[in-house]
């Protein structure tokens, strides 16, 4: 038996797909990269924008077509859409065999095993020897309580829950034992992590004690909850990378208020300054939404100006998309599609320009990089700030190692260097 898994959406979904893959491998089910080679087809869905849901529907169309000629194929849908519109999916796609909702995610493998009559000859996470990934994701929180007015996450993922710190530590240690060198901690708002007496800072300090773990990253942060104490810890804890993803969404105070983000642009700028003061080489990345209801040309100008001034290390920009149940869905979607596209393009062009300039300014510098992959004699690595660096490989054993590299050439999203 083998499975194909299509993952749409955020790192949280990647993490859950990865975990399910690991669990399936203990049943002797192996992964294939082509849908047409699979007996079990799994779709992990995302509801964040209408476009993400469209992608899932077109994938299901393809899977259904394949199943017509291969009726023994099982089709399984999990993730946010399973939660939000599981019934509708079942109604539209009769070929779907199983819908797994978020609360059942920990039992997903058992449900699939039941459906496909899989026999678990070796169910122990400890015994898995493959998956030698250098970077591994660990979920530390589920759900979200913030109710940003545009966002569907609180409705599909439910209330915010912090997971047990000991479980997180154990899972991270195990992944490091299996070869991981970098752990990325995941939650919708990791800054509000709290389990009994443990807050996010104590959690990171504990994870940093794992021998052989080289790097820790985390996402996503919320500007309203990012504390001075966390910034201080990032500056002093050497395993924590010089990177923070800090979604700004907009720089107009009027729009931030309508988004229910609970901070002003002034507060955001203060955080940027504090971060840069404490961690001079930090790369700050962000998310921006253009065309939110009521966003005038002036509001957009403020965001555009902020992008120019802050000089993010990278950013994701999204056209606002009304989502069911959210507060913003009741506000008139006032910006035309054409204007949303224009604003989207302007932000993207500016941020690409800045990204190229930042990359060019790194030429000649020495960077500590972590070798994540080796393919065809080329090492794919990443700087502490998160930029991709390609380096000629002279030793296969460099995989998973920290290397010091001189940057020789720069392109938009990648750098090229030589090992010192
Ligand atoms: N429309 C557009 N973008 C959205 N995001 C979340 N909800 C929406 C929406 N309804 C963006 C935000 C968030 C990122 C993960 O997706 O920028 O930070
Ligand atoms: Fe959505 Fe806001 Fe929660 Fe992020 S913090 S998941 S944008 S509600």
Coordinates of N, CA, C and O in Angstrom, one line a residue, residues 9-15 49 135-144 146 160 182-193 200 203-204 207 215-223 226 230 234 240-241 243-249 283-287 314-316 318 382 385-386:
X9 N -1.9 25.1 2.3 CA -2.0 26.0 3.5 C -0.7 26.1 4.3 O 0.4 26.0 3.7
X10 N -0.9 26.3 5.6 CA 0.2 26.8 6.4 C 1.2 25.7 6.9 O 0.9 24.5 6.7
X11 N 2.2 26.1 7.6 CA 3.2 25.1 8.2 C 2.5 24.1 9.1 O 3.0 23.0 9.3
X12 N 1.4 24.6 9.8 CA 0.7 23.7 10.7 C 0.2 22.5 9.9 O 0.3 21.4 10.4
X13 N -0.3 22.7 8.7 CA -0.8 21.6 7.9 C 0.4 20.8 7.4 O 0.2 19.5 7.4
X14 N 1.5 21.4 7.1 CA 2.6 20.6 6.6 C 3.1 19.7 7.7 O 3.4 18.5 7.5
X15 N 3.0 20.2 8.9 CA 3.5 19.5 10.1 C 2.5 18.3 10.3 O 3.0 17.2 10.6
X49 N -8.3 31.5 2.7 CA -8.9 32.3 1.6 C -9.7 31.5 0.7 O -9.5 30.3 0.6
X135 N 15.2 19.8 9.3 CA 14.3 20.7 9.9 C 13.0 20.0 10.2 O 12.4 19.4 9.3
X136 N 12.5 20.1 11.4 CA 11.2 19.5 11.8 C 10.3 20.5 12.5 O 10.8 21.4 13.2
X137 N 9.0 20.3 12.3 CA 8.0 21.2 12.9 C 7.4 20.5 14.1 O 7.2 19.3 14.1
X138 N 7.2 21.3 15.1 CA 6.5 20.8 16.3 C 5.4 21.7 16.7 O 5.6 22.9 16.9
X139 N 4.2 21.2 16.7 CA 3.0 22.0 17.1 C 3.0 22.2 18.6 O 3.1 21.2 19.3
X140 N 2.9 23.5 19.0 CA 2.9 23.7 20.5 C 1.5 24.2 20.9 O 1.2 24.2 22.1
X141 N 0.7 24.8 20.0 CA -0.6 25.3 20.3 C -1.5 24.9 19.2 O -1.1 24.8 18.0
X142 N -2.8 24.9 19.6 CA -3.8 24.7 18.5 C -4.9 25.8 18.7 O -5.0 26.3 19.8
X143 N -5.6 26.1 17.6 CA -6.7 27.1 17.7 C -6.2 28.5 17.8 O -5.0 28.8 17.8
X144 N -7.2 29.4 18.0 CA -6.8 30.8 18.1 C -8.0 31.5 18.8 O -9.2 31.2 18.4
X146 N -8.1 35.0 18.9 CA -7.9 36.4 18.7 C -9.0 37.1 17.8 O -9.2 38.3 17.9
X160 N -8.1 28.5 21.5 CA -6.6 28.4 21.7 C -6.3 27.4 22.8 O -6.8 27.5 23.9
X182 N 17.2 21.4 13.4 CA 16.4 22.7 13.6 C 15.0 22.3 13.9 O 14.4 21.5 13.2
X183 N 14.4 22.9 15.0 CA 13.0 22.7 15.3 C 12.3 24.0 15.1 O 12.7 25.1 15.6
X184 N 11.2 23.9 14.4 CA 10.3 25.1 14.2 C 9.0 24.9 15.0 O 8.3 23.9 14.8
X185 N 8.9 25.7 16.0 CA 7.7 25.6 16.9 C 6.5 26.3 16.3 O 6.6 27.5 15.9
X186 N 5.4 25.7 16.3 CA 4.2 26.2 15.5 C 3.0 26.5 16.4 O 2.7 25.7 17.3
X187 N 2.4 27.6 16.2 CA 1.1 27.9 16.8 C 0.6 29.2 16.1 O 1.4 29.9 15.5
X188 N -0.7 29.5 16.2 CA -1.3 30.7 15.6 C -0.8 31.9 16.3 O -0.7 33.0 15.7
X189 N -0.4 31.8 17.6 CA 0.1 33.0 18.3 C 1.0 32.4 19.4 O 0.6 32.3 20.6
X190 N 2.2 32.0 19.0 CA 3.1 31.4 20.0 C 3.4 32.2 21.2 O 3.7 31.7 22.3
X191 N 3.3 33.6 21.1 CA 3.6 34.5 22.2 C 2.7 34.3 23.4 O 3.0 34.7 24.5
X192 N 1.5 33.7 23.1 CA 0.6 33.6 24.3 C 0.6 32.1 24.8 O -0.3 31.7 25.5
X193 N 1.6 31.3 24.4 CA 1.7 30.0 24.9 C 1.8 30.0 26.4 O 2.5 30.7 27.1
X200 N 6.1 30.8 27.0 CA 6.8 30.5 25.8 C 8.3 30.6 26.0 O 9.1 29.8 25.5
X203 N 9.5 27.6 27.8 CA 9.5 26.4 26.9 C 10.7 26.4 26.0 O 11.4 25.4 25.8
X204 N 11.0 27.6 25.4 CA 12.2 27.7 24.5 C 13.5 27.4 25.3 O 14.3 26.6 24.8
X207 N 13.7 23.7 25.5 CA 14.0 23.0 24.3 C 15.5 23.2 23.9 O 16.2 22.4 23.3
X215 N 19.4 24.7 16.1 CA 18.6 25.9 15.8 C 17.1 25.8 16.3 O 16.5 24.7 16.1
X216 N 16.6 26.9 16.7 CA 15.1 27.0 17.1 C 14.5 28.1 16.3 O 15.1 29.2 16.3
X217 N 13.4 27.9 15.7 CA 12.6 29.0 15.1 C 11.2 28.8 15.6 O 10.8 27.8 16.1
X218 N 10.4 29.8 15.4 CA 9.0 29.7 15.8 C 8.1 30.6 15.0 O 8.6 31.6 14.5
X219 N 6.9 30.3 14.9 CA 5.9 31.2 14.2 C 4.5 30.7 14.5 O 4.4 29.5 14.8
X220 N 3.5 31.5 14.5 CA 3.5 32.9 14.1 C 3.4 33.8 15.4 O 2.9 33.3 16.4
X221 N 3.9 35.0 15.3 CA 3.9 35.9 16.4 C 2.8 36.9 16.2 O 2.4 37.2 15.1
X222 N 2.3 37.4 17.3 CA 1.3 38.5 17.2 C 1.8 39.8 17.9 O 2.3 39.7 19.0
X223 N 1.9 40.9 17.1 CA 2.5 42.1 17.7 C 1.9 42.5 19.0 O 2.6 43.2 19.8
X226 N 4.0 40.2 21.7 CA 5.4 40.0 21.7 C 6.1 40.9 22.8 O 6.0 42.1 22.8
X230 N 10.8 38.3 25.7 CA 11.0 37.4 24.6 C 12.1 37.9 23.6 O 13.0 37.2 23.2
X234 N 15.6 36.1 22.8 CA 16.1 35.9 21.4 C 17.5 36.4 21.2 O 18.3 35.8 20.5
X240 N 18.4 30.2 19.2 CA 17.3 30.9 18.6 C 17.7 31.7 17.4 O 18.6 32.5 17.5
X241 N 17.1 31.5 16.2 CA 17.6 32.1 15.0 C 17.3 33.6 15.0 O 16.3 34.1 15.7
X243 N 15.5 35.5 13.3 CA 14.4 35.7 12.4 C 13.1 35.8 13.1 O 12.9 35.0 14.1
X244 N 12.3 36.7 12.8 CA 10.9 36.7 13.4 C 9.9 37.0 12.3 O 10.1 37.9 11.5
X245 N 8.8 36.2 12.3 CA 7.7 36.4 11.4 C 6.7 37.2 12.2 O 6.1 36.6 13.2
X246 N 6.5 38.4 11.9 CA 5.6 39.3 12.7 C 4.6 40.0 11.8 O 4.8 41.1 11.2
X247 N 3.4 39.3 11.6 CA 2.4 39.8 10.7 C 1.9 41.2 11.0 O 1.5 41.5 12.1
X248 N 2.1 42.2 10.1 CA 1.7 43.6 10.3 C 0.3 43.8 9.8 O -0.5 44.5 10.4
X249 N -0.1 43.1 8.7 CA -1.4 43.2 8.0 C -1.7 44.5 7.4 O -2.1 44.6 6.2
X283 N 16.2 39.3 10.8 CA 15.4 39.4 9.6 C 13.9 39.4 10.0 O 13.5 38.4 10.7
X284 N 13.2 40.5 9.7 CA 11.8 40.5 10.1 C 11.0 40.3 8.9 O 11.1 41.0 7.9
X285 N 10.1 39.3 8.9 CA 9.2 39.0 7.8 C 7.8 39.3 8.2 O 7.5 39.4 9.4
X286 N 6.9 39.4 7.2 CA 5.5 39.8 7.6 C 4.5 39.3 6.7 O 4.8 38.8 5.6
X287 N 3.2 39.5 7.1 CA 2.0 39.3 6.2 C 1.3 40.6 6.1 O 1.2 41.3 7.0
X314 N 11.4 39.7 4.1 CA 10.5 39.0 3.1 C 9.1 39.3 3.6 O 8.8 39.6 4.7
X315 N 8.1 39.1 2.6 CA 6.7 39.3 3.0 C 5.8 38.5 2.2 O 6.1 38.2 1.0
X316 N 4.7 38.1 2.8 CA 3.5 37.6 2.0 C 2.5 38.6 1.9 O 2.1 39.2 2.9
X318 N -1.5 39.4 0.6 CA -2.7 38.7 0.2 C -3.8 39.7 -0.2 O -3.9 40.8 0.5
X382 N 20.6 27.4 4.9 CA 19.9 28.6 5.2 C 20.7 29.4 6.3 O 21.3 28.9 7.1
X385 N 19.1 34.2 9.5 CA 17.9 35.0 9.2 C 16.9 34.3 8.3 O 15.9 34.9 8.0
X386 N 17.3 33.1 7.7 CA 16.3 32.4 7.0 C 16.5 32.4 5.5 O 15.6 31.9 4.7

